[in-house]
Coordinates of C-alpha atoms and ligand atoms in Angstrom, one line a residue:
X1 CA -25.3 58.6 -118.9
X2 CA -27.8 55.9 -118.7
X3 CA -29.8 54.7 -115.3
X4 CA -30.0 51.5 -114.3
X5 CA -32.6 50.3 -111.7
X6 CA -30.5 47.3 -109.7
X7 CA -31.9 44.8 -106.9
X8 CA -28.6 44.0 -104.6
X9 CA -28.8 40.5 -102.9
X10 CA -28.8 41.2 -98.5
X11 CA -30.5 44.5 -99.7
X12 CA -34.0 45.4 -98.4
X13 CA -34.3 48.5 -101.2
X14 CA -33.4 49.1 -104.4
X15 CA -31.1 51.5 -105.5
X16 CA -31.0 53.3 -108.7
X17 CA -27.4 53.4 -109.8
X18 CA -25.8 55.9 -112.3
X19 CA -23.5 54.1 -115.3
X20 CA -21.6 56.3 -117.5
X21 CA -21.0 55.0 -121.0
X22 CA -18.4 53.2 -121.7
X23 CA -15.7 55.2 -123.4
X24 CA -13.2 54.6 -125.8
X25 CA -9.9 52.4 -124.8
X26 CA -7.7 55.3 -125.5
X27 CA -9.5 57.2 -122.4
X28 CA -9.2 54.2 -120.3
X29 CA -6.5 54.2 -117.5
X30 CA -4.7 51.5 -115.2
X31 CA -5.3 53.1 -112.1
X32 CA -3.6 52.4 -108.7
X33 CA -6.3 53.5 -105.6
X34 CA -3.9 53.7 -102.6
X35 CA -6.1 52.6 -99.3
X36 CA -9.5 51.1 -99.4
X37 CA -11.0 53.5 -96.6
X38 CA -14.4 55.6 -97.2
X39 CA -12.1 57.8 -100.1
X40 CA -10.5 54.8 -101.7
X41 CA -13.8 52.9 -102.2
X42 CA -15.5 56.1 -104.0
X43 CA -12.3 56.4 -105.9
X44 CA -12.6 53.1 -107.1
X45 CA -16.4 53.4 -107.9
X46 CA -15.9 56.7 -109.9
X47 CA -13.1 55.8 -111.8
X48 CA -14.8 52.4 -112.6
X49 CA -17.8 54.1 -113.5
X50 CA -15.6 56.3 -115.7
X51 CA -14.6 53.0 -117.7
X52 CA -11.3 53.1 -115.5
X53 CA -9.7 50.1 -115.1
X54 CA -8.8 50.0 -111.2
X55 CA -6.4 48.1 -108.5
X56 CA -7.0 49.2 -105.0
X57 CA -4.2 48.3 -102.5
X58 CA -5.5 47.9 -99.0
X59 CA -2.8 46.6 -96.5
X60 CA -5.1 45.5 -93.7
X61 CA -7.7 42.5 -94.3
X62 CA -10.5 44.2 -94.6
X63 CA -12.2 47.7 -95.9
X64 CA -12.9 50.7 -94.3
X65 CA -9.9 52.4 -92.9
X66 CA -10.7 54.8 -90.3
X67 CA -14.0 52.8 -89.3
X68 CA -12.6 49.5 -88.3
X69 CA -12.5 49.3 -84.6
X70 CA -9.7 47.6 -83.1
X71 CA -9.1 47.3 -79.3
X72 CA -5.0 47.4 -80.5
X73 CA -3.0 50.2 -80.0
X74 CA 0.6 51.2 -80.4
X75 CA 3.8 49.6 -78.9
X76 CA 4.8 53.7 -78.5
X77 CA 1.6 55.3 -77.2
X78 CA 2.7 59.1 -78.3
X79 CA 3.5 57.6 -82.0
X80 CA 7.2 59.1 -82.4
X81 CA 8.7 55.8 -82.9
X82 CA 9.4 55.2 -86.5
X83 CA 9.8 51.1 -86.0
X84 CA 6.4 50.7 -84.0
X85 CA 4.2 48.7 -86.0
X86 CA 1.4 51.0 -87.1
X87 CA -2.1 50.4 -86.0
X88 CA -4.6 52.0 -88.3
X89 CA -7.5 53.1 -86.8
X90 CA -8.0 56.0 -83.9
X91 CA -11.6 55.1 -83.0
X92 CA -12.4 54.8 -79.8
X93 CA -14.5 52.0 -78.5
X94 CA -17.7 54.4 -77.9
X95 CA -17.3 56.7 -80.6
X96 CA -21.1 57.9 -82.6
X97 CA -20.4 59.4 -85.1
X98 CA -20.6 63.7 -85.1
X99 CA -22.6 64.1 -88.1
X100 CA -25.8 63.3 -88.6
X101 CA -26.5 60.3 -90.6
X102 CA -28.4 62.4 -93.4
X103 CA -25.3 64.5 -94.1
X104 CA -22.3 62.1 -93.9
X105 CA -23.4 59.8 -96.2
X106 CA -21.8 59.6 -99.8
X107 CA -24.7 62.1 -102.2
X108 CA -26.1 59.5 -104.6
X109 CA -26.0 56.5 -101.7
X110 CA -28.0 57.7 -98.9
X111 CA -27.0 56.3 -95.1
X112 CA -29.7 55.3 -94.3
X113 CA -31.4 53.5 -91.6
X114 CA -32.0 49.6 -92.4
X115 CA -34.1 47.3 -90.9
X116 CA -31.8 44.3 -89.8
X117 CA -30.8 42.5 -87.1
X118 CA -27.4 44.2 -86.0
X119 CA -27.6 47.7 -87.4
X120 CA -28.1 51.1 -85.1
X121 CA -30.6 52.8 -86.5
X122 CA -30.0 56.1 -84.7
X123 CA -29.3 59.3 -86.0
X124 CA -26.0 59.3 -85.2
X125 CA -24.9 55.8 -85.0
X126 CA -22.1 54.1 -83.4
X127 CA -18.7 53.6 -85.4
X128 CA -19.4 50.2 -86.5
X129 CA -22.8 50.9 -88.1
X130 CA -20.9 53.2 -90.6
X131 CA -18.5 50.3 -91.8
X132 CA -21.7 48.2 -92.0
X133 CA -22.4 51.4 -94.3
X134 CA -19.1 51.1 -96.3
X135 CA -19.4 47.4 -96.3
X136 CA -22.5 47.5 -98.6
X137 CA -21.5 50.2 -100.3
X138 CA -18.4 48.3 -101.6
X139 CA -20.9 44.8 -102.2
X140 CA -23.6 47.3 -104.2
X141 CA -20.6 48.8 -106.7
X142 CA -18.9 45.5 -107.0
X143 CA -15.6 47.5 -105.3
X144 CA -14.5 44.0 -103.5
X145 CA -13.5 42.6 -106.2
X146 CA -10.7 44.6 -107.3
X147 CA -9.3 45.4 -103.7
X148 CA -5.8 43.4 -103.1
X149 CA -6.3 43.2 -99.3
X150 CA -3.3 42.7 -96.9
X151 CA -1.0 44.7 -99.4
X152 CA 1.0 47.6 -98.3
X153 CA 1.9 49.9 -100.4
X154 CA 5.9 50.6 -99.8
X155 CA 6.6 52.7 -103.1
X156 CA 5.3 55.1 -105.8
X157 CA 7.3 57.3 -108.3
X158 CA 7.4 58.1 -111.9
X159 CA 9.3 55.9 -114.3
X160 CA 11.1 57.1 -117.9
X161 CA 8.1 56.1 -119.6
X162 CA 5.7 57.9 -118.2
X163 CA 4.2 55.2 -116.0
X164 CA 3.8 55.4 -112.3
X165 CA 6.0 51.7 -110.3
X166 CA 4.0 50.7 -107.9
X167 CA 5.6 49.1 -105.2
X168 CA 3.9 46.5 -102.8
X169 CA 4.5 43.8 -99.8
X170 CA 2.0 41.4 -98.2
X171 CA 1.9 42.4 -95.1
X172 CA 1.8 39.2 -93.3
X173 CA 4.4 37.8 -95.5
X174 CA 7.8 40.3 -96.2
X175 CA 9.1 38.5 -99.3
X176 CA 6.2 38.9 -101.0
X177 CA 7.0 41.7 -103.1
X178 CA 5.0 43.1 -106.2
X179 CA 5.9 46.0 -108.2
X180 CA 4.0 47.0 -111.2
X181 CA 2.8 49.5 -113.7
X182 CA 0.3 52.0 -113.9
X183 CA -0.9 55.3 -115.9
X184 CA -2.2 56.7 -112.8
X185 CA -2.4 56.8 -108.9
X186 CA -4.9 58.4 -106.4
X187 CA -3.8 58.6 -102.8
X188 CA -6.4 57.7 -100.5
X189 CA -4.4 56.4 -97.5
X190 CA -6.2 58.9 -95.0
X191 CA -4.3 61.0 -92.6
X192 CA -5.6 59.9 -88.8
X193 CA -2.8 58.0 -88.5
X194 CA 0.1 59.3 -88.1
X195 CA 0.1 61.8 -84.2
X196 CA 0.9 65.2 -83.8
X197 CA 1.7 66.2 -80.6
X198 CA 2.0 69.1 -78.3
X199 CA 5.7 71.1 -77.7
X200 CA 5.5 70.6 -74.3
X201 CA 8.3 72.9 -72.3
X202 CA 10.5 70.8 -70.0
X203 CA 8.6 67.4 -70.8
X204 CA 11.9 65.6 -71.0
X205 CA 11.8 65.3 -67.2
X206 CA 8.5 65.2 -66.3
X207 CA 8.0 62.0 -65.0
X208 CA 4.3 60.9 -65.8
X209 CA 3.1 58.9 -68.5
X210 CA 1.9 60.6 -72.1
X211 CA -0.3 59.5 -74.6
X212 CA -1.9 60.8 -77.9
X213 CA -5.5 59.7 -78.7
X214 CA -4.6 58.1 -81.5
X215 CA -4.4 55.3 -78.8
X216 CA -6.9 56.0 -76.8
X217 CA -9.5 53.1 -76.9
X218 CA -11.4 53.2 -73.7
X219 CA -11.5 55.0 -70.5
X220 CA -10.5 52.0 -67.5
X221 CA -6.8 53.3 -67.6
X222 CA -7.3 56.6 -66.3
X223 CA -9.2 55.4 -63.5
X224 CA -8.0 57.8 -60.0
X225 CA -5.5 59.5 -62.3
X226 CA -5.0 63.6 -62.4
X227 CA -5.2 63.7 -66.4
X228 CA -4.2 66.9 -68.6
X229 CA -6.0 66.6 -71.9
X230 CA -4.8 69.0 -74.7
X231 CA -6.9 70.2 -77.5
X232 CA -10.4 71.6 -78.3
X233 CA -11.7 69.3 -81.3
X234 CA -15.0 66.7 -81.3
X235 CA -12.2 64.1 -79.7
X236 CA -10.7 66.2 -77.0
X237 CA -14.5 66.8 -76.2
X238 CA -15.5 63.5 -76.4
X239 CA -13.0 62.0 -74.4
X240 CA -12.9 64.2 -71.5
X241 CA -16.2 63.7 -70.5
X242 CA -15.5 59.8 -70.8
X243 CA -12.1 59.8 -68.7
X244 CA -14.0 62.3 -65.7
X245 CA -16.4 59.5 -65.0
X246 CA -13.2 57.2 -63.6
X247 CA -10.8 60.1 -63.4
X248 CA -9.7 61.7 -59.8
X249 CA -9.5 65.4 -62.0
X250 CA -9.5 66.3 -65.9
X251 CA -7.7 69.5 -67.5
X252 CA -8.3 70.4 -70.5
X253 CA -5.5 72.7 -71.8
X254 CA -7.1 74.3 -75.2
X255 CA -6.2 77.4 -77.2
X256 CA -9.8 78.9 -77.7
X257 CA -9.8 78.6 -73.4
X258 CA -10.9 82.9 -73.4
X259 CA -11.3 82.8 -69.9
X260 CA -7.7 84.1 -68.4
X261 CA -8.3 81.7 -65.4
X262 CA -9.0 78.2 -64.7
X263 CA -12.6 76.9 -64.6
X264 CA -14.9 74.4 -63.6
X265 CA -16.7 73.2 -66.7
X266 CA -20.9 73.6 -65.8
X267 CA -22.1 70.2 -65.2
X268 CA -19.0 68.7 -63.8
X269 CA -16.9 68.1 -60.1
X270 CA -13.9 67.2 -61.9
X271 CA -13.6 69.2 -65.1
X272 CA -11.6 72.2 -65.3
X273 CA -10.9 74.4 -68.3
X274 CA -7.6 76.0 -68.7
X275 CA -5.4 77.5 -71.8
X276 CA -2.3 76.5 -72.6
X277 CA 0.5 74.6 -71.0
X278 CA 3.2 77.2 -69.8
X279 CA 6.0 74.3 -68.5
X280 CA 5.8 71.2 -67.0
X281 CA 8.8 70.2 -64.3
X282 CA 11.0 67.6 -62.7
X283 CA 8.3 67.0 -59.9
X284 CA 5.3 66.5 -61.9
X285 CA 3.9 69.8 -62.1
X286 CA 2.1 71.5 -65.4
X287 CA 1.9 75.0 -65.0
X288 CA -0.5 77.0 -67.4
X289 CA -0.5 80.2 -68.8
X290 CA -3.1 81.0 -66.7
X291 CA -1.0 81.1 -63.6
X292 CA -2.4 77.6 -62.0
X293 CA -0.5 74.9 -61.6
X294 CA -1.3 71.2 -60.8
X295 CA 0.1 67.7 -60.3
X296 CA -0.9 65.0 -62.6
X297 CA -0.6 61.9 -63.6
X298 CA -1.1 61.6 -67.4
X299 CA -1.1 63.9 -70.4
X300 CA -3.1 63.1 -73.3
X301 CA -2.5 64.7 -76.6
X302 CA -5.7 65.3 -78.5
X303 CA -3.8 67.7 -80.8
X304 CA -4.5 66.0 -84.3
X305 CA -2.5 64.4 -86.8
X306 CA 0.2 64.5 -89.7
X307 CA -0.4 64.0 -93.4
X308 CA 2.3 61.0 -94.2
X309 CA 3.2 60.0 -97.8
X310 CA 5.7 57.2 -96.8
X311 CA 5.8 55.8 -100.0
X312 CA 5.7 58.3 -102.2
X313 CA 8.9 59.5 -103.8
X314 CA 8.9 62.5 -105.9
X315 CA 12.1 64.0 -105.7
X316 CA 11.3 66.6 -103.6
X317 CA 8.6 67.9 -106.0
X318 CA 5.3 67.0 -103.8
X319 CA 5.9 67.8 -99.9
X320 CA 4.9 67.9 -96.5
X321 CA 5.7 71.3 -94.9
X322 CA 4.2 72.3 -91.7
X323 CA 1.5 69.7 -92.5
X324 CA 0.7 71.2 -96.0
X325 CA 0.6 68.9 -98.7
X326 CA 1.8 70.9 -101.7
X327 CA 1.8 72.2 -104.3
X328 CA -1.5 71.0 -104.8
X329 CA -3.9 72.1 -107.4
X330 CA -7.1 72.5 -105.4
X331 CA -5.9 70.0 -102.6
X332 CA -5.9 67.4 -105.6
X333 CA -3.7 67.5 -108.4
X334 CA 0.5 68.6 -108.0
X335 CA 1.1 70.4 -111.2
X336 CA 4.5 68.5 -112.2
X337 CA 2.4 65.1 -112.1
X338 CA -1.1 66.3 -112.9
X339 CA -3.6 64.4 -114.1
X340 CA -1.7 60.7 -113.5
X341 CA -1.4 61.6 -109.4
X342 CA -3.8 62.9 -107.3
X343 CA -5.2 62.8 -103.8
X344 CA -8.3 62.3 -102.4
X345 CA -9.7 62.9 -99.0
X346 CA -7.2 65.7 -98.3
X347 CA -9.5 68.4 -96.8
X348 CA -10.8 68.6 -92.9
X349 CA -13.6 70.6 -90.9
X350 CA -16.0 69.0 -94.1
X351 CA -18.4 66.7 -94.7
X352 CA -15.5 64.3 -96.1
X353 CA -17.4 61.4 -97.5
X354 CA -19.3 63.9 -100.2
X355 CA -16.4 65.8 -100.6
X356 CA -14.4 62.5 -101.4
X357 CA -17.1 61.3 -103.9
X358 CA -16.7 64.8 -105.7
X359 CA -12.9 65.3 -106.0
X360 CA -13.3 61.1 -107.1
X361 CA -15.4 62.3 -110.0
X362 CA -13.4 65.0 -110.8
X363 CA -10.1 63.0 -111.0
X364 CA -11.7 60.2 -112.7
X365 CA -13.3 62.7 -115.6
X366 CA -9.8 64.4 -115.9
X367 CA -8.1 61.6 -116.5
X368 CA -10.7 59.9 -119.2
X369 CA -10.3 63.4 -121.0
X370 CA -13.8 64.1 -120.4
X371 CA -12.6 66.8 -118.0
X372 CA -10.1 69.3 -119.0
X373 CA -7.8 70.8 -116.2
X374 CA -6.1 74.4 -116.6
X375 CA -2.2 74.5 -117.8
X376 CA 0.6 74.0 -115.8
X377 CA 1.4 77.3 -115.2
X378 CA -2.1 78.5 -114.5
X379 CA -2.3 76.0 -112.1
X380 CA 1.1 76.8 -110.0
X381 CA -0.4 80.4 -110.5
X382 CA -3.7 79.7 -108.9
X383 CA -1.7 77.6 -105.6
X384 CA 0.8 80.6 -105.8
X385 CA -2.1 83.0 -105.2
X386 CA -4.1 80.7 -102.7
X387 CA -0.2 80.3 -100.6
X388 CA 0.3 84.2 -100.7
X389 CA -3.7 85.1 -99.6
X390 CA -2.5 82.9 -96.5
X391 CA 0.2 84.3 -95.5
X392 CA -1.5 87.8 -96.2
X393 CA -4.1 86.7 -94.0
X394 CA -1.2 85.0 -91.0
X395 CA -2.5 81.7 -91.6
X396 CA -0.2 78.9 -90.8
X397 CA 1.0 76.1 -93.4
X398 CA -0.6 73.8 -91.3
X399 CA -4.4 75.4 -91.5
X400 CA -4.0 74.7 -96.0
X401 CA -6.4 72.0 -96.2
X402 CA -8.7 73.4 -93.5
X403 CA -12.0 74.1 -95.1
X404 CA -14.0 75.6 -92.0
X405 CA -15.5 78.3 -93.9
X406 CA -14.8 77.3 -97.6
X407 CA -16.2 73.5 -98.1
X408 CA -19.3 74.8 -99.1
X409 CA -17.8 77.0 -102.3
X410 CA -15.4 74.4 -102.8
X411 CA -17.6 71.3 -103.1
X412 CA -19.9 73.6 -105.7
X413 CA -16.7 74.5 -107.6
X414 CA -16.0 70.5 -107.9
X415 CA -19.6 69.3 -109.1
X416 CA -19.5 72.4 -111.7
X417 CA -16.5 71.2 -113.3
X418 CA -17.9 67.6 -112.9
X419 CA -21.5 68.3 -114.2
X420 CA -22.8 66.6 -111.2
X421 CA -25.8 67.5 -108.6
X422 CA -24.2 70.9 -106.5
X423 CA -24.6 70.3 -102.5
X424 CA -28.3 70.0 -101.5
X425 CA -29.5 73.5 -99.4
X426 CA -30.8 70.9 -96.8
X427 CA -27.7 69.5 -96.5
X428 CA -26.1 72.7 -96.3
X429 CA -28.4 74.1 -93.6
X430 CA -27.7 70.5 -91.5
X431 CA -24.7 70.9 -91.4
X432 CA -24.7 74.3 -90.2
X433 CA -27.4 73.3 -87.1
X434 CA -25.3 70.3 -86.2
X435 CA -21.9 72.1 -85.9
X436 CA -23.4 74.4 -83.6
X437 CA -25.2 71.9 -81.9
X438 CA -21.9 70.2 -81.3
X439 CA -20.5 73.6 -80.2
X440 CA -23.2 74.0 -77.8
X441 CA -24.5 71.2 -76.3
X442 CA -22.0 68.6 -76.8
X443 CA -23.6 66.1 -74.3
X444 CA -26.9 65.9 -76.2
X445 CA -26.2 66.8 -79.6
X446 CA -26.1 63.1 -81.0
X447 CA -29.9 62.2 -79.1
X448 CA -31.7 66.1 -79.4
X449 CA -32.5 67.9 -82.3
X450 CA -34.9 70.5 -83.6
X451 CA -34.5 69.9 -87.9
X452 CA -37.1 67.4 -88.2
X453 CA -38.3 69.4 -91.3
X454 CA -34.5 69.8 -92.5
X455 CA -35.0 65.2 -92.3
X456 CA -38.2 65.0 -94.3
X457 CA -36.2 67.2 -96.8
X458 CA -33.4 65.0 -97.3
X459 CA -35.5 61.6 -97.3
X460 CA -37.8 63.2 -100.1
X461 CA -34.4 63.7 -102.5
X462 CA -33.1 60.2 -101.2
X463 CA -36.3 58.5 -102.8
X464 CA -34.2 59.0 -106.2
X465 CA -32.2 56.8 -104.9
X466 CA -34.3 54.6 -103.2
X467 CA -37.5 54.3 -104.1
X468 CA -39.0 52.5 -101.4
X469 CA -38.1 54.9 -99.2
X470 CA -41.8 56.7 -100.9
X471 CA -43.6 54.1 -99.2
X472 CA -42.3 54.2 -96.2
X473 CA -42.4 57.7 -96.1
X474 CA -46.4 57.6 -97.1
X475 CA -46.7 55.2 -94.2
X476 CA -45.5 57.4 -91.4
X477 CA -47.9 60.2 -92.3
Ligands
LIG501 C1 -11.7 59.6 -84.1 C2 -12.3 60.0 -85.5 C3 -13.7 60.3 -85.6 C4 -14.2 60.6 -86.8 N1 -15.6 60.9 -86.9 C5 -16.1 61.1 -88.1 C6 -17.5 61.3 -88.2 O1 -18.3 61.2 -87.3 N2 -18.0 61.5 -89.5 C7 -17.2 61.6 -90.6 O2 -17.8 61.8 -91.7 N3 -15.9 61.5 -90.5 C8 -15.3 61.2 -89.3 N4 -14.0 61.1 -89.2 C9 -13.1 61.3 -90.4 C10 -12.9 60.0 -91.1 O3 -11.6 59.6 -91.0 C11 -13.3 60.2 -92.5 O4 -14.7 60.3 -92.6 C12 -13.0 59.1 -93.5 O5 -13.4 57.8 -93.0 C13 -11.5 59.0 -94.0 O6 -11.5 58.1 -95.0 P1 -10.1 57.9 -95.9 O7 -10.5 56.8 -96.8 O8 -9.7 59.2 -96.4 O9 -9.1 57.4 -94.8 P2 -9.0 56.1 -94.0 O10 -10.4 55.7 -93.5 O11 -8.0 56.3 -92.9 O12 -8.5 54.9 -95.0 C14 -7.2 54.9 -95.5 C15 -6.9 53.5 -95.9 O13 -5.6 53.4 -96.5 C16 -5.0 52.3 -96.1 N5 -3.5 52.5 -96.2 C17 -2.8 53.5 -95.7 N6 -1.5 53.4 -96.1 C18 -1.4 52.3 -96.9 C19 -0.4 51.7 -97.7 N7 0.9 52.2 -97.7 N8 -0.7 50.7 -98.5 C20 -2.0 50.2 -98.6 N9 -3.0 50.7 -97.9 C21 -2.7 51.8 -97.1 C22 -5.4 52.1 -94.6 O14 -5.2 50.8 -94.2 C23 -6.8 52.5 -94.7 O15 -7.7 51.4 -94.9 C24 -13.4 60.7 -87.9 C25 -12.0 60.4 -87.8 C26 -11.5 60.1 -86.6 C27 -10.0 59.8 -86.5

């Protein structure tokens, strides 16, 4: 490994990047990176860095998946229409993001706060400072370059000889087709995407209007409307307390509701808190399990999303059952395939952009060789046992990549078999004051906080990455 000390043009610091040695041509890999989101771009970056040589296919215009803001939504505002054209993005146009900036940033390129004309400096900034983020971090690893944008991926699957075809259209342009060779692909075409919505007893004749927040973008259309909102994540949250400042009445309808009654949420006129939708009926009523019924206008589904794999075939080897993605070797490599496919970004309730750049440099030192992975059979036997300890436990399929209470072990376990820097304490113990912050006071979370020490921590281990982060850091004492 050798260090490099690099000065990026448009940069006000310095970074100090990390180069592996080259390694020998036999080690070196064609690899396809599917999606040039927050995952794809570290994929690219590790596998480069690897001595990988890399194609990213990206079918909008531009980078950063999740993060680019678009106003668009849906022609079907539920998402069950298999012929609507897909929109990408779920943001909403106020979103900040729900980590702070110290944690969510990838480990060896710091988010941190710049000094220009344009960025939000804040803690937890708004959604469009973190693809100014992703943006540099593709210019500072020379990712742009080997990003094919506008090209949707329409196929993938294992040829005779070993190789993975590639299949790909422009998407502006339908007879553009490519389809080409590679030794490898890594999936990073997120999974925000594609809705999931609530069973909804009798909601074939209720006669309101539905809509999942995948297509939510701002509050004006709820304005004097009786709105049932379904789910408990940061979203639901989020949005409810938008939609009650135009709204005539919000309901949120959640499973972790304890309270066998509906009530009034502290702080608001218009907020009430119920569990979960019994029925709705013919004359607009939703009746929940709590025994109260109401009249409303609109339901919106914040009930999460699907894993899709549209392209993929496999012949039935790699699924999607009950939203687990599987088999998976640990939420990365399917057995049959492993180490030429492989996904990234899989996991959720994590810190996703260090847990990407991990399972990146896992793949990417498996496939040089550098890394070795257990046989076949041991690794069916360790899914086998991770499948039954669910289902000894009642888990559902759906909870597999959920890593609530497991991330922590699980991103250690990755940088041991990588050799790389295990998750800081700091970052560890931010994480853990954040969540509960959001929990608790999820009004003021993103402005209040009380780990200024946990802060001076993490910019004290960024300085190896930026060094003139030691001066300004002198400064402000
Ligand atoms: C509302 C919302 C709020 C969030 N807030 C936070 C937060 O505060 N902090 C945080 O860390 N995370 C947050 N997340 C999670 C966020 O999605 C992840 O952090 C991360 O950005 C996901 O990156 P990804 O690369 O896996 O997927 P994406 O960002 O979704 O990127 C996938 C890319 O693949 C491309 N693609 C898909 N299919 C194809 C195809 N067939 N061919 C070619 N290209 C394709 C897409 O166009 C896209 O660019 C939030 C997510 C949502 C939905």
């Amino acid at each position: 490994m050798i260090l490099k000390n690099v000065i990026f043009s448009n940069q006000p610091y310095t970074r100090t990047l990390v180069c592996h040695l080259p390694m020998s041509q036999n080690s070196s890999k064609n690899v396809a990176v599917i999606g040039a989101g927050s995952a794809g771009l570290v994929a690219a970056r590790e596998l480069q860095r690897e001595g990988h040589r890399v194609v990213v296919f990206e079918r909008e215009n531009q980078l950063g998946g999740t993060w680019v803001y678009t106003p668009d939504t849906e022609s079907d505002p539920v998402g069950i229409d298999p012929n609507r054209e897909i929109v990408h993005s779920s943001l909403y146009s106020s979103l900040r993001v729900n980590l702070p900036r110290e944690v969510m940033g990838f480990g060896d390129y710091p988010f941190v706060a710049k000094k220009k004309p344009g960025r939000d400096p804040r803690r937890y900034p708004s959604h469009g400072e973190v693809l100014e983020y992703l943006n540099d971090f593709a210019v500072d690893f020379g990712i742009i370059g080997v990003v094919r944008f506008g090209m949707e991926v329409g196929f993938v699957g294992k040829m005779e000889n070993g190789k993975w075809k590639v299949s790909c259209r422009k998407r502006e342009n339908d007879d553009l087709f490519a389809n080409e060779e590679y030794d490898a692909v890594v999936i990073c075409n997120g999974h925000y995407t594609e809705p999931r919505i609530a069973d909804i007893p009798g909601i074939e004749v209720w006669p309101g209007k539905q809509i999942h927040s995948h297509n939510y973008r701002v509050p004006d259309p709820f304005r004097d409307q009786v709105v049932v909102l379904i789910g408990g994540a940061a979203s639901a949250t989020d949005i409810s307390r938008e939609i009650a400042e135009v709204a005539k009445e919000v309901h949120i309808s959640s499973r972790s509701a304890t309270s066998g009654v509906p009530m009034k949420l502290p702080g608001y006129d218009n907020i009430w808190l119920h569990n979960m939708i019994e029925a709705v009926g013919s004359d607009g009523g939703v009746n929940f399990q709590d025994g109260s019924k109401i009249l409303a206008d609109i339901i919106l589904h914040c009930t999460g999303y699907k894993y899709h794999f549209p392209f993929l075939e496999t012949n039935g080897i790699v699924t999607v059952d009950d939203n687990r993605v599987g088999p998976l070797y640990k939420h990365v490599f399917p057995p049959a395939f492993a180490p030429s496919l492989s996904f990234v970004g899989l996991p959720w309730k994590v810190i996703p952009f260090f847990l990407c750049e991990l399972q990146s440099k896992w793949i990417a030192g498996v496939l040089s060789g550098r890394i070795s992975l257990p046989s076949k059979e041991d690794m069916n036997a360790d899914i086998e046992a991770f499948y039954s300890s669910m289902a000894a436990s009642c888990i559902p399929k759906r909870y597999t990549h959920n890593m609530d209470d497991s991330q922590f072990d699980y991103d250690d376990w990755l940088a041991a078999q990588c050799g790389s820097t295990p998750f800081e304490e700091w970052r560890k113990q931010m994480y853990l004051i954040s969540r509960k912050n959001k929990r608790t006071l999820p009004e003021t979370y993103r402005d209040e906080w009380d780990d200024d020490d946990l802060i001076i921590q993490a910019h004290e281990d960024f300085v190896k990455y930026i060094p003139e982060l030691a001066q300004e850091q002198k400064l402000s004492r």
